[in-house]
Coordinates of C-alpha atoms and ligand atoms in Angstrom, one line a residue:
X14 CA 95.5 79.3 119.2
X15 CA 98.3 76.7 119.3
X16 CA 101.8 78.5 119.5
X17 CA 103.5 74.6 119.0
X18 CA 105.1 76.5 116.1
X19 CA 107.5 78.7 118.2
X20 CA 109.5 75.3 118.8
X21 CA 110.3 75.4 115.2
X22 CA 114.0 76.1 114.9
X23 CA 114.9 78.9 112.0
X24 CA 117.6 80.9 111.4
X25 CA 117.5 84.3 110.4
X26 CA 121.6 85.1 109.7
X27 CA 122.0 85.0 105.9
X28 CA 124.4 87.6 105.4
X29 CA 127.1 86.0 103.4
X30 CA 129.7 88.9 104.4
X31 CA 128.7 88.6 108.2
X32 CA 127.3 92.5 107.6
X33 CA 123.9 91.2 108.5
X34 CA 124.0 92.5 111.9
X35 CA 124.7 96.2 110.5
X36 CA 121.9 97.4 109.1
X37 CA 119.6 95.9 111.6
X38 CA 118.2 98.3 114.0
X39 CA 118.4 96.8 117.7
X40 CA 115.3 95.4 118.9
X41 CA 113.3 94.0 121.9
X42 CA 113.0 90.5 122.3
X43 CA 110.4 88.8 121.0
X44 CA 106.6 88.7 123.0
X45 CA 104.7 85.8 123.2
X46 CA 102.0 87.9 123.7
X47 CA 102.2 90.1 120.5
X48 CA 103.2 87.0 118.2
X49 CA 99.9 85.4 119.4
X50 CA 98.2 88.7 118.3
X51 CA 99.8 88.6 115.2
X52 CA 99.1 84.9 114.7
X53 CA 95.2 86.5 115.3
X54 CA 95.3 89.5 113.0
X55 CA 96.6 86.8 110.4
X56 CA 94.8 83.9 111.1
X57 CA 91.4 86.7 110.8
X58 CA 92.6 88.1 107.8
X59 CA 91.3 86.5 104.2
X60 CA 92.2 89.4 101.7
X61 CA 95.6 90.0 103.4
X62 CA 97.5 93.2 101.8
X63 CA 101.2 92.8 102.7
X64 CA 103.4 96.3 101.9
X65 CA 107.1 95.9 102.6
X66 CA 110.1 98.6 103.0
X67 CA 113.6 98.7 103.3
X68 CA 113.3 97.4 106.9
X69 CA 112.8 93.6 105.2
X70 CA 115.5 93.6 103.7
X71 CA 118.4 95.1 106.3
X72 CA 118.3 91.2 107.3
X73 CA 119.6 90.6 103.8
X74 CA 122.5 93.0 104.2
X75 CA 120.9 96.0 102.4
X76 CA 121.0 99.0 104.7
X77 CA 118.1 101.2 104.8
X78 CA 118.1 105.3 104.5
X79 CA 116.6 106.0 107.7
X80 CA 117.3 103.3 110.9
X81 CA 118.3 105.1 113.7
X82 CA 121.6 104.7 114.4
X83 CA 122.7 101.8 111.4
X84 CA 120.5 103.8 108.6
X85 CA 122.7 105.6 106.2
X86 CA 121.5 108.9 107.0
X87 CA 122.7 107.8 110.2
X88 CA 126.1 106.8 108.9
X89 CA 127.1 109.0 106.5
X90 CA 126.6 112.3 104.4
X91 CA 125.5 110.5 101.7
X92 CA 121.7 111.5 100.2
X93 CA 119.9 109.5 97.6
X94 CA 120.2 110.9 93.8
X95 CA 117.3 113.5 92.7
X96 CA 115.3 112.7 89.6
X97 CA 115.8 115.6 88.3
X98 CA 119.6 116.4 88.5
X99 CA 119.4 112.4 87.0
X100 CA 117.7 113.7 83.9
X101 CA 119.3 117.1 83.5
X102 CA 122.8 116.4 84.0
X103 CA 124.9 113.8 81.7
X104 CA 127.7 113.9 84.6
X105 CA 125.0 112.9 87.1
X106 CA 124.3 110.1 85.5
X107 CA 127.9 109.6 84.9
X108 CA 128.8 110.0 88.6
X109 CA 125.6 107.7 89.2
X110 CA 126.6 104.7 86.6
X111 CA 130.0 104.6 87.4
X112 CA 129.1 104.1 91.0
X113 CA 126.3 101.2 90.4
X114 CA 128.5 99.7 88.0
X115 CA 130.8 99.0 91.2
X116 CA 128.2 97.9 93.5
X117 CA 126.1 96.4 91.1
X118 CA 128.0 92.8 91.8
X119 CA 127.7 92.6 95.7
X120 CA 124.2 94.6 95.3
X121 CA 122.8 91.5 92.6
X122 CA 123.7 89.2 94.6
X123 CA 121.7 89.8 98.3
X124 CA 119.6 86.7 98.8
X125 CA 116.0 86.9 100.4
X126 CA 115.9 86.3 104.2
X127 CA 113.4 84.5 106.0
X128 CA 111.1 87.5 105.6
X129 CA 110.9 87.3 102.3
X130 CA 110.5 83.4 101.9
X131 CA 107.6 83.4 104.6
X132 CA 105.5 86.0 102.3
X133 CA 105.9 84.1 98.7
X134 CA 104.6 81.2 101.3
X135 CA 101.5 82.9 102.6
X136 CA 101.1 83.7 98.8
X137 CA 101.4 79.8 97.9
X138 CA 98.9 79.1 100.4
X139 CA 96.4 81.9 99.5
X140 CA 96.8 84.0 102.2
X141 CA 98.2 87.0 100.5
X142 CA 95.7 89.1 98.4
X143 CA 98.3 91.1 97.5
X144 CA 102.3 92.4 98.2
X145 CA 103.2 95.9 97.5
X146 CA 107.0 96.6 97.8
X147 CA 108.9 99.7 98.3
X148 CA 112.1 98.3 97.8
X149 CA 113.9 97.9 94.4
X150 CA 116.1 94.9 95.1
X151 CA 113.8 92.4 93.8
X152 CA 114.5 90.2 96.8
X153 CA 110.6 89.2 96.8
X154 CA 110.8 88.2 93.3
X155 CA 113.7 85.9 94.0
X156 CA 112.0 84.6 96.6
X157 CA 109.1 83.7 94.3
X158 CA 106.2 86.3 94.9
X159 CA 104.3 86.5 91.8
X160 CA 101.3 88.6 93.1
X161 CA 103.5 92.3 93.3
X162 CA 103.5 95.2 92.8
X163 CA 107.2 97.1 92.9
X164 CA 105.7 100.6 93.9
X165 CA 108.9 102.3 92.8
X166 CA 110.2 99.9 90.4
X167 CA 113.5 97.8 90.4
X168 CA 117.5 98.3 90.3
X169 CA 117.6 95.1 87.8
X170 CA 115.7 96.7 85.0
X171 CA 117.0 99.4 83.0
X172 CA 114.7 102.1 81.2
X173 CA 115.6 104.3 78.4
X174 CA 114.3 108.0 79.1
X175 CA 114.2 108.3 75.0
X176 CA 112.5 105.6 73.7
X177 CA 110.9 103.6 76.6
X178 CA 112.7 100.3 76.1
X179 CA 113.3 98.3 79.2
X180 CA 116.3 95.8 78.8
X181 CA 118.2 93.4 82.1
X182 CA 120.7 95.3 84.0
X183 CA 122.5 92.1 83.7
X184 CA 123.0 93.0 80.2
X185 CA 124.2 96.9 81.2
X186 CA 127.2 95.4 83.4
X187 CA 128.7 93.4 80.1
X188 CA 128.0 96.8 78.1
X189 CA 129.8 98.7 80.7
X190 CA 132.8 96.0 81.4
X191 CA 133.1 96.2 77.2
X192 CA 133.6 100.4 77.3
X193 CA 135.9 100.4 80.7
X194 CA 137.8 97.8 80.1
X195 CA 140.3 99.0 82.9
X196 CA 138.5 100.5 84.6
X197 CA 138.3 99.5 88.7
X198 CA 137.5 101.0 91.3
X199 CA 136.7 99.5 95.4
X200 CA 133.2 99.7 96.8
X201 CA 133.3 101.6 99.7
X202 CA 129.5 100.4 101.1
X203 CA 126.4 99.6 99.3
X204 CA 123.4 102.1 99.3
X205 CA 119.8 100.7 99.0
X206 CA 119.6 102.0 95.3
X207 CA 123.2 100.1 94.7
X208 CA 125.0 103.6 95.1
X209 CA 128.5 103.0 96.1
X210 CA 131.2 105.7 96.9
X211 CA 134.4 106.9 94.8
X212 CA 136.5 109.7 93.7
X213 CA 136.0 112.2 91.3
X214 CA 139.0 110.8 88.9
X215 CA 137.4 107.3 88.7
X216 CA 134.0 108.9 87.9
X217 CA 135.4 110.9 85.0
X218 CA 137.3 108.3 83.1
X219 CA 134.3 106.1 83.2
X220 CA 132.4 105.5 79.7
X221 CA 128.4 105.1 80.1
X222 CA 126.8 103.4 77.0
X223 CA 123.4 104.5 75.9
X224 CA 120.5 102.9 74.1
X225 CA 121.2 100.5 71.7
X226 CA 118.1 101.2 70.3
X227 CA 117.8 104.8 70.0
X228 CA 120.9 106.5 71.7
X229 CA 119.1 107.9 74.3
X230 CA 119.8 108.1 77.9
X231 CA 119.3 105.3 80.3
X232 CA 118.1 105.3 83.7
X233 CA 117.8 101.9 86.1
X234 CA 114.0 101.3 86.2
X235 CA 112.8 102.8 89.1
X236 CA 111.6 105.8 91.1
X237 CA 113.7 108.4 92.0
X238 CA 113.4 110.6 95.1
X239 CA 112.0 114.0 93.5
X240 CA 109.8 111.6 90.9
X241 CA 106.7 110.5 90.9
X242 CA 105.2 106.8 90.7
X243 CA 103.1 106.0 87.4
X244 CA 99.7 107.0 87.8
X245 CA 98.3 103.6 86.3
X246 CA 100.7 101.4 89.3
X247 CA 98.9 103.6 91.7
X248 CA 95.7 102.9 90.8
X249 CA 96.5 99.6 90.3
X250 CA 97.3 99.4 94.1
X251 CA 94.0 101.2 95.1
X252 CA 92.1 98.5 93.7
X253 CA 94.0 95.5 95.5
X254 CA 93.6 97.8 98.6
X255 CA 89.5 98.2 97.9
X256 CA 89.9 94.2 97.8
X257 CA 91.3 93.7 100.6
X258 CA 89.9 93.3 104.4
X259 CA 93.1 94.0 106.2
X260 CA 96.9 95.5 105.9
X261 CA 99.9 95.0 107.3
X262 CA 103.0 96.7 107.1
X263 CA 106.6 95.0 106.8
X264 CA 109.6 97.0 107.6
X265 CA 108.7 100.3 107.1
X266 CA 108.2 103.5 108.4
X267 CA 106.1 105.1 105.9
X268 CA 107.9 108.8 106.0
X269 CA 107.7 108.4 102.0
X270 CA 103.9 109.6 100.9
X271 CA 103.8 106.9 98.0
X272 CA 103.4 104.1 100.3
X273 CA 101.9 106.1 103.0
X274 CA 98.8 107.0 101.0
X275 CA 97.5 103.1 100.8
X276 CA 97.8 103.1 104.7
X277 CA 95.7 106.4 104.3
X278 CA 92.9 104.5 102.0
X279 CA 93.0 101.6 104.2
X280 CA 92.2 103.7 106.9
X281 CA 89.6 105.2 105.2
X282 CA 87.9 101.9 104.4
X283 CA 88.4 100.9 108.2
X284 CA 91.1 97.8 107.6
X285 CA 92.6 96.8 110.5
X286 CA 96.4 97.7 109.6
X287 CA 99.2 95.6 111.6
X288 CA 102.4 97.5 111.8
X289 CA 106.2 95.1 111.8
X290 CA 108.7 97.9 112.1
X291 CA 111.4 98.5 114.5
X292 CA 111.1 101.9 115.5
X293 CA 108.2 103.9 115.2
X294 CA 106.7 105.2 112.0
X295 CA 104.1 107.6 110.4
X296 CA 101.3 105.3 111.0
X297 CA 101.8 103.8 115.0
X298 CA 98.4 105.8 115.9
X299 CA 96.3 104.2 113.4
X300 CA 97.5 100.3 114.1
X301 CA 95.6 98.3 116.0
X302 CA 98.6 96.1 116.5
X303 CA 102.2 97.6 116.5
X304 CA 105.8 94.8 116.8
X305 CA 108.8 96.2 117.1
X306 CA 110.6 92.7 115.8
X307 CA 113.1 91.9 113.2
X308 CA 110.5 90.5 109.9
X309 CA 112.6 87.9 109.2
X310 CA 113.0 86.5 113.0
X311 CA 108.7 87.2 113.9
X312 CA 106.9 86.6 109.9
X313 CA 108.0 82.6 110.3
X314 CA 106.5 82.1 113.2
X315 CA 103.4 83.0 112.3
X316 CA 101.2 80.1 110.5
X317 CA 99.0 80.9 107.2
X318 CA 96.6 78.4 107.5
Ligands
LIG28 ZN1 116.0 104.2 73.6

């Protein structure tokens, strides 16, 4: 195997606000040794599944929950939002809109990082059987990726728990700017479901529309901690992963069982699963090849063909 590709020159410092760095976890420099196995495992691979986490997209300034050190568990006291306190509780969701309505402009706008460009390329060129993403930021969509599956669905779609109806977020923010019309209030940091931080007072004067349709509540289109992911979409995933002859894992550490029970029916099948994380994760033991590198620094160096 020619490694004439390292020469390439690449950048992988996109965050616009310089908070790139942040959210990165620290990491080892790169070994020419483990790209080269890499390079193998891809080069090997013809039914490549690819399933990404938040650790892809910390190099797009989107902090993750649980990095050591730069995660927000890490950081701060703050926990994700339950399902259930979401559906229950019309302050919740109060408390919950009023907060994504903040972050909502700085959250849209995160841009794919190298990471994300390099798998919509290995999908271009065939390579890619299939992507499964954790994340809900649609960076891979931006980035082009046509053949995936968003496990836990995405921040820029909004559901209506009545009636069904899926509409833009896009569309929410005018809806919302129409009701609050003075209403402002500073993001104080940017959660990985767009959760931003304020005070009570702001939350209570805020006005959340519902369903134009039907009334009914609404709830950004994806999963929840405490929920659980549509039967049909795991299925769905179980197929691409009985089609495919090998996995590898991007920027996760698999402590959430809905992505952690592909690796468990790769196993099963034998795949040889490939593991890009910094940090260790749930599934280090059954790798045969484990890199603890940034994605967006180690995926472009790697050649499809
Ligand atoms: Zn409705």
């Amino acid at each position: 195997l020619s490694l004439s590709f390292l020469s390439v020159p690449f950048s992988f410092e996109t965050g616009r606000h310089g908070s790139t760095g942040l959210f990165v976890p620290l990491s080892p420099p790169l070994d020419p040794e483990k790209i080269r196995e890499l390079q193998c495992f891809i080069t090997l691979s013809k039914k490549l599944l690819v399933m990404t986490g938040a650790g892809i997209s910390t190099e797009s300034g989107i902090p993750d929950y649980r990095s050591e050190r730069v995660g927000l568990y890490a950081r701060t006291d703050r926990r994700p939002i339950q399902h259930c306190d979401f559906v229950r509780s019309a302050q919740v969701r109060q408390r919950y809109w009023a907060r994504n309505f903040v972050g909502w402009p700085q959250f849209s706008s995160h841009q794919p990082n190298p990471a994300h460009w390099a798998l919509s390329n290995w999908e271009k060129l065939g390579k890619l059987h299939w992507l499964v993403t954790q994340n809900v930021d649609a960076l891979h969509t931006k980035a082009g990726s046509q053949r995936l599956t968003e496990l836990h669905g995405c921040m820029h779609r909004v559901l209506c728990l009545n009636c069904g109806e899926q509409t833009p977020r896009g569309m929410l923010q005018k809806r919302f700017q129409v009701l609050n019309p003075s209403w402002s209030a500073e993001a104080q940091g940017v959660a990985p479901d767009g959760d931003v931080f304020l005070t009570e007072e702001q939350v209570q004067s805020f006005q959340v529309p519902s369903c134009a349709r039907c009334g009914g509540p609404l709830k950004p289109d994806v999963v929840f901690f405490g929920d659980t992911v549509n039967p049909d979409k795991v299925d769905f995933v179980h197929r691409r992963v009985k089609e495919a002859d090998s996995l590898l894992v991007v920027g996760s550490s698999l402590q959430v069982y809905s992505g952690y029970r592909f690796i468990l029916a790769a196993q099963e099948k034998k795949l040889p699963i490939a593991i890009l994380n910094i940090g260790p994760t749930r599934s280090d033991d059954l790798a045969c090849l484990k890199l603890n590198s940034r994605c967006g620094e180690l995926l472009p160096l790697i050649d499809p063909h």
